[in-house]
mmCIF file of C-alpha atoms in Angstrom:
data_model
loop_
_atom_site.group_PDB
_atom_site.id
_atom_site.type_symbol
_atom_site.label_atom_id
_atom_site.label_comp_id
_atom_site.label_asym_id
_atom_site.label_seq_id
_atom_site.Cartn_x
_atom_site.Cartn_y
_atom_site.Cartn_z
ATOM 1 C CA UNK A 1 -0.055 0.026 0.020
ATOM 2 C CA UNK A 2 1.688 3.228 -1.128
ATOM 3 C CA UNK A 3 -0.969 5.660 -0.489
ATOM 4 C CA UNK A 4 -1.855 6.955 3.070
ATOM 5 C CA UNK A 5 -5.076 6.565 4.655
ATOM 6 C CA UNK A 6 -6.480 10.162 5.024
ATOM 7 C CA UNK A 7 -8.616 10.724 7.997
ATOM 8 C CA UNK A 8 -9.953 13.752 10.022
ATOM 9 C CA UNK A 9 -12.721 15.259 11.701
ATOM 10 C CA UNK A 10 -15.210 17.611 9.996
ATOM 11 C CA UNK A 11 -15.683 19.502 13.289
ATOM 12 C CA UNK A 12 -11.994 20.364 13.860
ATOM 13 C CA UNK A 13 -10.710 23.917 13.505
ATOM 14 C CA UNK A 14 -14.354 25.356 12.849
ATOM 15 C CA UNK A 15 -13.979 28.997 13.465
ATOM 16 C CA UNK A 16 -16.739 31.069 14.789
ATOM 17 C CA UNK A 17 -16.113 34.202 12.357
ATOM 18 C CA UNK A 18 -14.761 33.974 8.937
ATOM 19 C CA UNK A 19 -14.301 36.653 6.514
ATOM 20 C CA UNK A 20 -15.185 34.461 3.680
ATOM 21 C CA UNK A 21 -16.854 31.120 3.443
ATOM 22 C CA UNK A 22 -14.041 28.562 3.792
ATOM 23 C CA UNK A 23 -13.556 25.531 1.680
ATOM 24 C CA UNK A 24 -11.249 22.642 2.619
ATOM 25 C CA UNK A 25 -10.590 19.788 -0.027
ATOM 26 C CA UNK A 26 -10.633 16.444 1.743
ATOM 27 C CA UNK A 27 -10.443 14.373 -1.334
ATOM 28 C CA UNK A 28 -9.433 15.614 -4.725
ATOM 29 C CA UNK A 29 -9.123 12.867 -7.188
ATOM 30 C CA UNK A 30 -10.026 12.521 -11.082
ATOM 31 C CA UNK A 31 -13.909 12.652 -11.183
ATOM 32 C CA UNK A 32 -14.574 13.555 -7.653
ATOM 33 C CA UNK A 33 -14.081 16.147 -5.064
ATOM 34 C CA UNK A 34 -15.079 15.952 -1.310
ATOM 35 C CA UNK A 35 -14.933 19.234 0.571
ATOM 36 C CA UNK A 36 -15.841 20.694 3.971
ATOM 37 C CA UNK A 37 -17.346 24.122 3.723
ATOM 38 C CA UNK A 38 -17.883 26.291 6.656
ATOM 39 C CA UNK A 39 -20.293 29.349 6.454
ATOM 40 C CA UNK A 40 -20.571 31.786 9.237
ATOM 41 C CA UNK A 41 -23.578 33.589 8.057
ATOM 42 C CA UNK A 42 -22.384 33.753 4.541
ATOM 43 C CA UNK A 43 -24.534 33.570 1.407
ATOM 44 C CA UNK A 44 -23.503 32.932 -2.192
ATOM 45 C CA UNK A 45 -24.162 34.479 -5.459
ATOM 46 C CA UNK A 46 -26.184 32.585 -7.943
ATOM 47 C CA UNK A 47 -24.164 29.723 -9.474
ATOM 48 C CA UNK A 48 -24.417 26.880 -12.070
ATOM 49 C CA UNK A 49 -22.115 24.166 -12.132
ATOM 50 C CA UNK A 50 -21.507 21.701 -15.050
ATOM 51 C CA UNK A 51 -20.975 19.094 -12.362
ATOM 52 C CA UNK A 52 -23.505 17.582 -9.909
ATOM 53 C CA UNK A 53 -23.177 18.391 -6.285
ATOM 54 C CA UNK A 54 -24.382 16.504 -3.342
ATOM 55 C CA UNK A 55 -24.463 18.608 -0.226
ATOM 56 C CA UNK A 56 -25.120 17.731 3.341
ATOM 57 C CA UNK A 57 -25.354 19.891 6.524
ATOM 58 C CA UNK A 58 -23.546 18.696 9.628
ATOM 59 C CA UNK A 59 -24.122 21.640 11.853
ATOM 60 C CA UNK A 60 -26.056 24.870 11.727
ATOM 61 C CA UNK A 61 -28.357 25.419 8.632
ATOM 62 C CA UNK A 62 -28.326 26.361 5.182
ATOM 63 C CA UNK A 63 -31.152 27.671 2.875
ATOM 64 C CA UNK A 64 -30.824 26.874 -0.764
ATOM 65 C CA UNK A 65 -32.840 28.811 -3.541
ATOM 66 C CA UNK A 66 -33.236 27.364 -6.894
ATOM 67 C CA UNK A 67 -33.854 29.474 -10.004
ATOM 68 C CA UNK A 68 -36.788 28.614 -12.411
ATOM 69 C CA UNK A 69 -39.295 26.947 -10.117
ATOM 70 C CA UNK A 70 -38.189 29.235 -7.317
ATOM 71 C CA UNK A 71 -37.925 26.170 -5.064
ATOM 72 C CA UNK A 72 -36.538 26.688 -1.711
ATOM 73 C CA UNK A 73 -34.911 24.140 0.663
ATOM 74 C CA UNK A 74 -33.833 24.543 4.343
ATOM 75 C CA UNK A 75 -31.184 22.011 5.391
ATOM 76 C CA UNK A 76 -30.428 21.310 9.113
ATOM 77 C CA UNK A 77 -28.089 18.742 10.488
ATOM 78 C CA UNK A 78 -28.242 15.381 8.598
ATOM 79 C CA UNK A 79 -30.138 16.854 5.733
ATOM 80 C CA UNK A 80 -28.831 16.600 2.207
ATOM 81 C CA UNK A 81 -29.708 17.681 -1.346
ATOM 82 C CA UNK A 82 -28.471 16.616 -4.794
ATOM 83 C CA UNK A 83 -28.020 19.481 -6.951
ATOM 84 C CA UNK A 84 -27.873 18.416 -10.540
ATOM 85 C CA UNK A 85 -25.517 19.980 -13.164
ATOM 86 C CA UNK A 86 -26.889 22.953 -14.650
ATOM 87 C CA UNK A 87 -29.343 23.750 -11.853
ATOM 88 C CA UNK A 88 -29.039 27.463 -11.077
ATOM 89 C CA UNK A 89 -28.918 28.063 -7.320
ATOM 90 C CA UNK A 90 -27.616 29.951 -4.611
ATOM 91 C CA UNK A 91 -27.206 29.723 -0.781
ATOM 92 C CA UNK A 92 -29.662 32.298 0.416
ATOM 93 C CA UNK A 93 -29.053 32.066 4.211
ATOM 94 C CA UNK A 94 -26.755 30.279 6.673
ATOM 95 C CA UNK A 95 -27.290 30.093 10.456
ATOM 96 C CA UNK A 96 -26.255 33.539 11.916
ATOM 97 C CA UNK A 97 -25.860 32.245 15.513
ATOM 98 C CA UNK A 98 -23.218 29.415 14.904
ATOM 99 C CA UNK A 99 -20.957 28.117 12.017
ATOM 100 C CA UNK A 100 -22.688 25.906 9.473
ATOM 101 C CA UNK A 101 -20.544 22.989 8.468
ATOM 102 C CA UNK A 102 -21.227 21.460 5.121
ATOM 103 C CA UNK A 103 -19.911 18.476 3.336
ATOM 104 C CA UNK A 104 -20.008 18.743 -0.601
ATOM 105 C CA UNK A 105 -19.337 15.952 -2.990
ATOM 106 C CA UNK A 106 -18.781 17.109 -6.597
ATOM 107 C CA UNK A 107 -18.914 14.602 -9.425
ATOM 108 C CA UNK A 108 -19.490 14.612 -13.236
ATOM 109 C CA UNK A 109 -23.074 14.970 -14.445
ATOM 110 C CA UNK A 110 -24.487 11.438 -14.509
ATOM 111 C CA UNK A 111 -26.508 12.315 -17.568
ATOM 112 C CA UNK A 112 -23.626 13.697 -19.593
ATOM 113 C CA UNK Z 1 -34.467 20.766 -15.917
ATOM 114 C CA UNK Z 2 -35.506 17.257 -16.175
ATOM 115 C CA UNK Z 3 -33.851 15.509 -13.292
ATOM 116 C CA UNK Z 4 -35.463 15.738 -9.899
ATOM 117 C CA UNK Z 5 -33.494 17.472 -6.956
ATOM 118 C CA UNK Z 6 -33.149 14.413 -4.471
ATOM 119 C CA UNK Z 7 -33.066 15.312 -0.948
ATOM 120 C CA UNK Z 8 -33.382 13.730 2.467
ATOM 121 C CA UNK Z 9 -32.468 13.282 5.993
ATOM 122 C CA UNK Z 10 -29.609 10.893 6.909
ATOM 123 C CA UNK Z 11 -31.167 10.508 10.463
ATOM 124 C CA UNK Z 12 -34.833 9.535 9.167
ATOM 125 C CA UNK Z 13 -35.856 5.992 9.656
ATOM 126 C CA UNK Z 14 -32.946 5.074 11.612
ATOM 127 C CA UNK Z 15 -34.071 1.838 13.515
ATOM 128 C CA UNK Z 16 -32.598 0.755 16.793
ATOM 129 C CA UNK Z 17 -32.233 -2.830 15.959
ATOM 130 C CA UNK Z 18 -31.523 -4.313 12.588
ATOM 131 C CA UNK Z 19 -30.990 -7.912 11.711
ATOM 132 C CA UNK Z 20 -28.262 -6.974 9.394
ATOM 133 C CA UNK Z 21 -26.397 -3.840 8.570
ATOM 134 C CA UNK Z 22 -28.659 -1.467 6.437
ATOM 135 C CA UNK Z 23 -27.238 0.003 3.236
ATOM 136 C CA UNK Z 24 -29.408 2.651 1.289
ATOM 137 C CA UNK Z 25 -28.248 4.174 -1.881
ATOM 138 C CA UNK Z 26 -28.681 7.960 -1.939
ATOM 139 C CA UNK Z 27 -26.726 8.604 -5.132
ATOM 140 C CA UNK Z 28 -25.873 5.898 -7.934
ATOM 141 C CA UNK Z 29 -24.392 7.440 -10.812
ATOM 142 C CA UNK Z 30 -21.572 6.259 -13.158
ATOM 143 C CA UNK Z 31 -18.163 6.426 -11.282
ATOM 144 C CA UNK Z 32 -19.825 7.266 -7.914
ATOM 145 C CA UNK Z 33 -22.159 5.814 -5.158
ATOM 146 C CA UNK Z 34 -23.155 7.595 -2.000
ATOM 147 C CA UNK Z 35 -24.893 5.481 0.654
ATOM 148 C CA UNK Z 36 -26.012 5.710 4.060
ATOM 149 C CA UNK Z 37 -25.227 2.744 6.319
ATOM 150 C CA UNK Z 38 -26.816 1.881 9.591
ATOM 151 C CA UNK Z 39 -25.137 -0.523 11.913
ATOM 152 C CA UNK Z 40 -26.665 -1.613 15.248
ATOM 153 C CA UNK Z 41 -23.637 -3.311 16.775
ATOM 154 C CA UNK Z 42 -22.802 -4.972 13.485
ATOM 155 C CA UNK Z 43 -19.274 -5.854 12.379
ATOM 156 C CA UNK Z 44 -18.048 -6.923 8.909
ATOM 157 C CA UNK Z 45 -15.797 -9.519 7.483
ATOM 158 C CA UNK Z 46 -12.503 -8.605 6.208
ATOM 159 C CA UNK Z 47 -12.957 -6.879 2.588
ATOM 160 C CA UNK Z 48 -10.982 -5.566 0.000
ATOM 161 C CA UNK Z 49 -12.475 -3.221 -2.788
ATOM 162 C CA UNK Z 50 -11.258 -2.147 -6.126
ATOM 163 C CA UNK Z 51 -12.659 1.239 -5.425
ATOM 164 C CA UNK Z 52 -11.689 3.860 -3.083
ATOM 165 C CA UNK Z 53 -14.094 4.478 -0.163
ATOM 166 C CA UNK Z 54 -14.574 7.671 1.918
ATOM 167 C CA UNK Z 55 -16.489 6.989 5.070
ATOM 168 C CA UNK Z 56 -17.804 9.459 7.698
ATOM 169 C CA UNK Z 57 -19.515 8.581 10.847
ATOM 170 C CA UNK Z 58 -22.576 10.831 11.782
ATOM 171 C CA UNK Z 59 -23.832 9.231 14.890
ATOM 172 C CA UNK Z 60 -22.485 6.426 17.033
ATOM 173 C CA UNK Z 61 -19.100 5.080 16.450
ATOM 174 C CA UNK Z 62 -17.250 2.606 14.263
ATOM 175 C CA UNK Z 63 -13.915 0.873 14.718
ATOM 176 C CA UNK Z 64 -11.986 0.035 11.490
ATOM 177 C CA UNK Z 65 -9.146 -2.342 11.393
ATOM 178 C CA UNK Z 66 -6.615 -2.468 8.593
ATOM 179 C CA UNK Z 67 -4.689 -5.531 7.654
ATOM 180 C CA UNK Z 68 -0.982 -5.442 7.175
ATOM 181 C CA UNK Z 69 0.161 -2.674 9.494
ATOM 182 C CA UNK Z 70 -2.668 -3.750 11.856
ATOM 183 C CA UNK Z 71 -3.793 -0.163 12.244
ATOM 184 C CA UNK Z 72 -6.890 0.577 13.973
ATOM 185 C CA UNK Z 73 -8.981 3.619 13.824
ATOM 186 C CA UNK Z 74 -12.071 4.524 15.964
ATOM 187 C CA UNK Z 75 -14.509 7.067 14.336
ATOM 188 C CA UNK Z 76 -16.922 9.138 16.057
ATOM 189 C CA UNK Z 77 -19.367 11.873 14.889
ATOM 190 C CA UNK Z 78 -17.699 14.015 12.249
ATOM 191 C CA UNK Z 79 -14.746 11.708 12.023
ATOM 192 C CA UNK Z 80 -13.842 10.412 8.346
ATOM 193 C CA UNK Z 81 -11.280 8.089 6.725
ATOM 194 C CA UNK Z 82 -10.442 7.628 3.275
ATOM 195 C CA UNK Z 83 -9.876 3.815 2.474
ATOM 196 C CA UNK Z 84 -7.729 3.316 -0.702
ATOM 197 C CA UNK Z 85 -8.737 0.706 -3.148
ATOM 198 C CA UNK Z 86 -7.028 -2.627 -2.346
ATOM 199 C CA UNK Z 87 -6.750 -1.710 1.383
ATOM 200 C CA UNK Z 88 -7.769 -4.968 3.281
ATOM 201 C CA UNK Z 89 -10.054 -3.794 6.145
ATOM 202 C CA UNK Z 90 -12.925 -4.575 8.349
ATOM 203 C CA UNK Z 91 -15.320 -3.041 10.653
ATOM 204 C CA UNK Z 92 -14.443 -4.475 14.004
ATOM 205 C CA UNK Z 93 -16.831 -2.855 16.337
ATOM 206 C CA UNK Z 94 -19.851 -0.414 16.224
ATOM 207 C CA UNK Z 95 -21.695 1.230 19.061
ATOM 208 C CA UNK Z 96 -23.471 -1.429 21.077
ATOM 209 C CA UNK Z 97 -25.773 1.184 22.548
ATOM 210 C CA UNK Z 98 -27.111 3.309 19.704
ATOM 211 C CA UNK Z 99 -27.326 3.035 15.912
ATOM 212 C CA UNK Z 100 -24.125 3.955 14.113
ATOM 213 C CA UNK Z 101 -25.086 5.923 11.056
ATOM 214 C CA UNK Z 102 -22.354 6.337 8.233
ATOM 215 C CA UNK Z 103 -22.156 8.036 5.002
ATOM 216 C CA UNK Z 104 -20.033 6.182 2.495
ATOM 217 C CA UNK Z 105 -18.800 7.520 -0.811
ATOM 218 C CA UNK Z 106 -17.325 4.930 -3.415
ATOM 219 C CA UNK Z 107 -15.473 6.188 -6.384
ATOM 220 C CA UNK Z 108 -12.980 4.718 -8.729
ATOM 221 C CA UNK Z 109 -9.204 4.224 -7.625
ATOM 222 C CA UNK Z 110 -7.508 7.534 -8.316
ATOM 223 C CA UNK Z 111 -4.269 5.795 -9.066
ATOM 224 C CA UNK Z 112 -5.606 3.258 -11.420
#
């Protein structure tokens, strides 16, 4: 076995106040990226990706808004959403009282 | 947008006693599989996969043992481990007092 076994704790080094949303790569391999995201009240601009994104909230909460059908989804601990490639969306709100810890998995569009 | 936005809660329908470890596919696309696993004290046999596996414990605890270097790793909530393809390992113990909820992401060996 030449490769190391990566391991860690998603709740380690979570800062209460960040200037910007913090994105940490846990796995970056061909065809997949697994990241931890920490938001301390941050929101995002509208965005569209050419990859699918699967997001999970581990702590705090995050509100996703989707363009088109104007669907809104509030995620709390344990709640996940699969955002298909091409879906225009934004993070409209994150918990103002505590850091929101997300896990995000990016992978190629299954329908491409 | 033709595809639905899948969403759910990893803590929904977690049963306190299961005859076998329960595996639920959340995403199954070419090159990636994201599953929720619930163990109620279950262990596994030794296993080796030709894919990488990234596992996270959300609730409870799980002890992984790896062959060769005989390394052991106890994972609690928020703790993750990247198990490379080819690494012989087993789940040696899971929390006997409450269900252990895992997230597992399977993807092709990055070094293949």
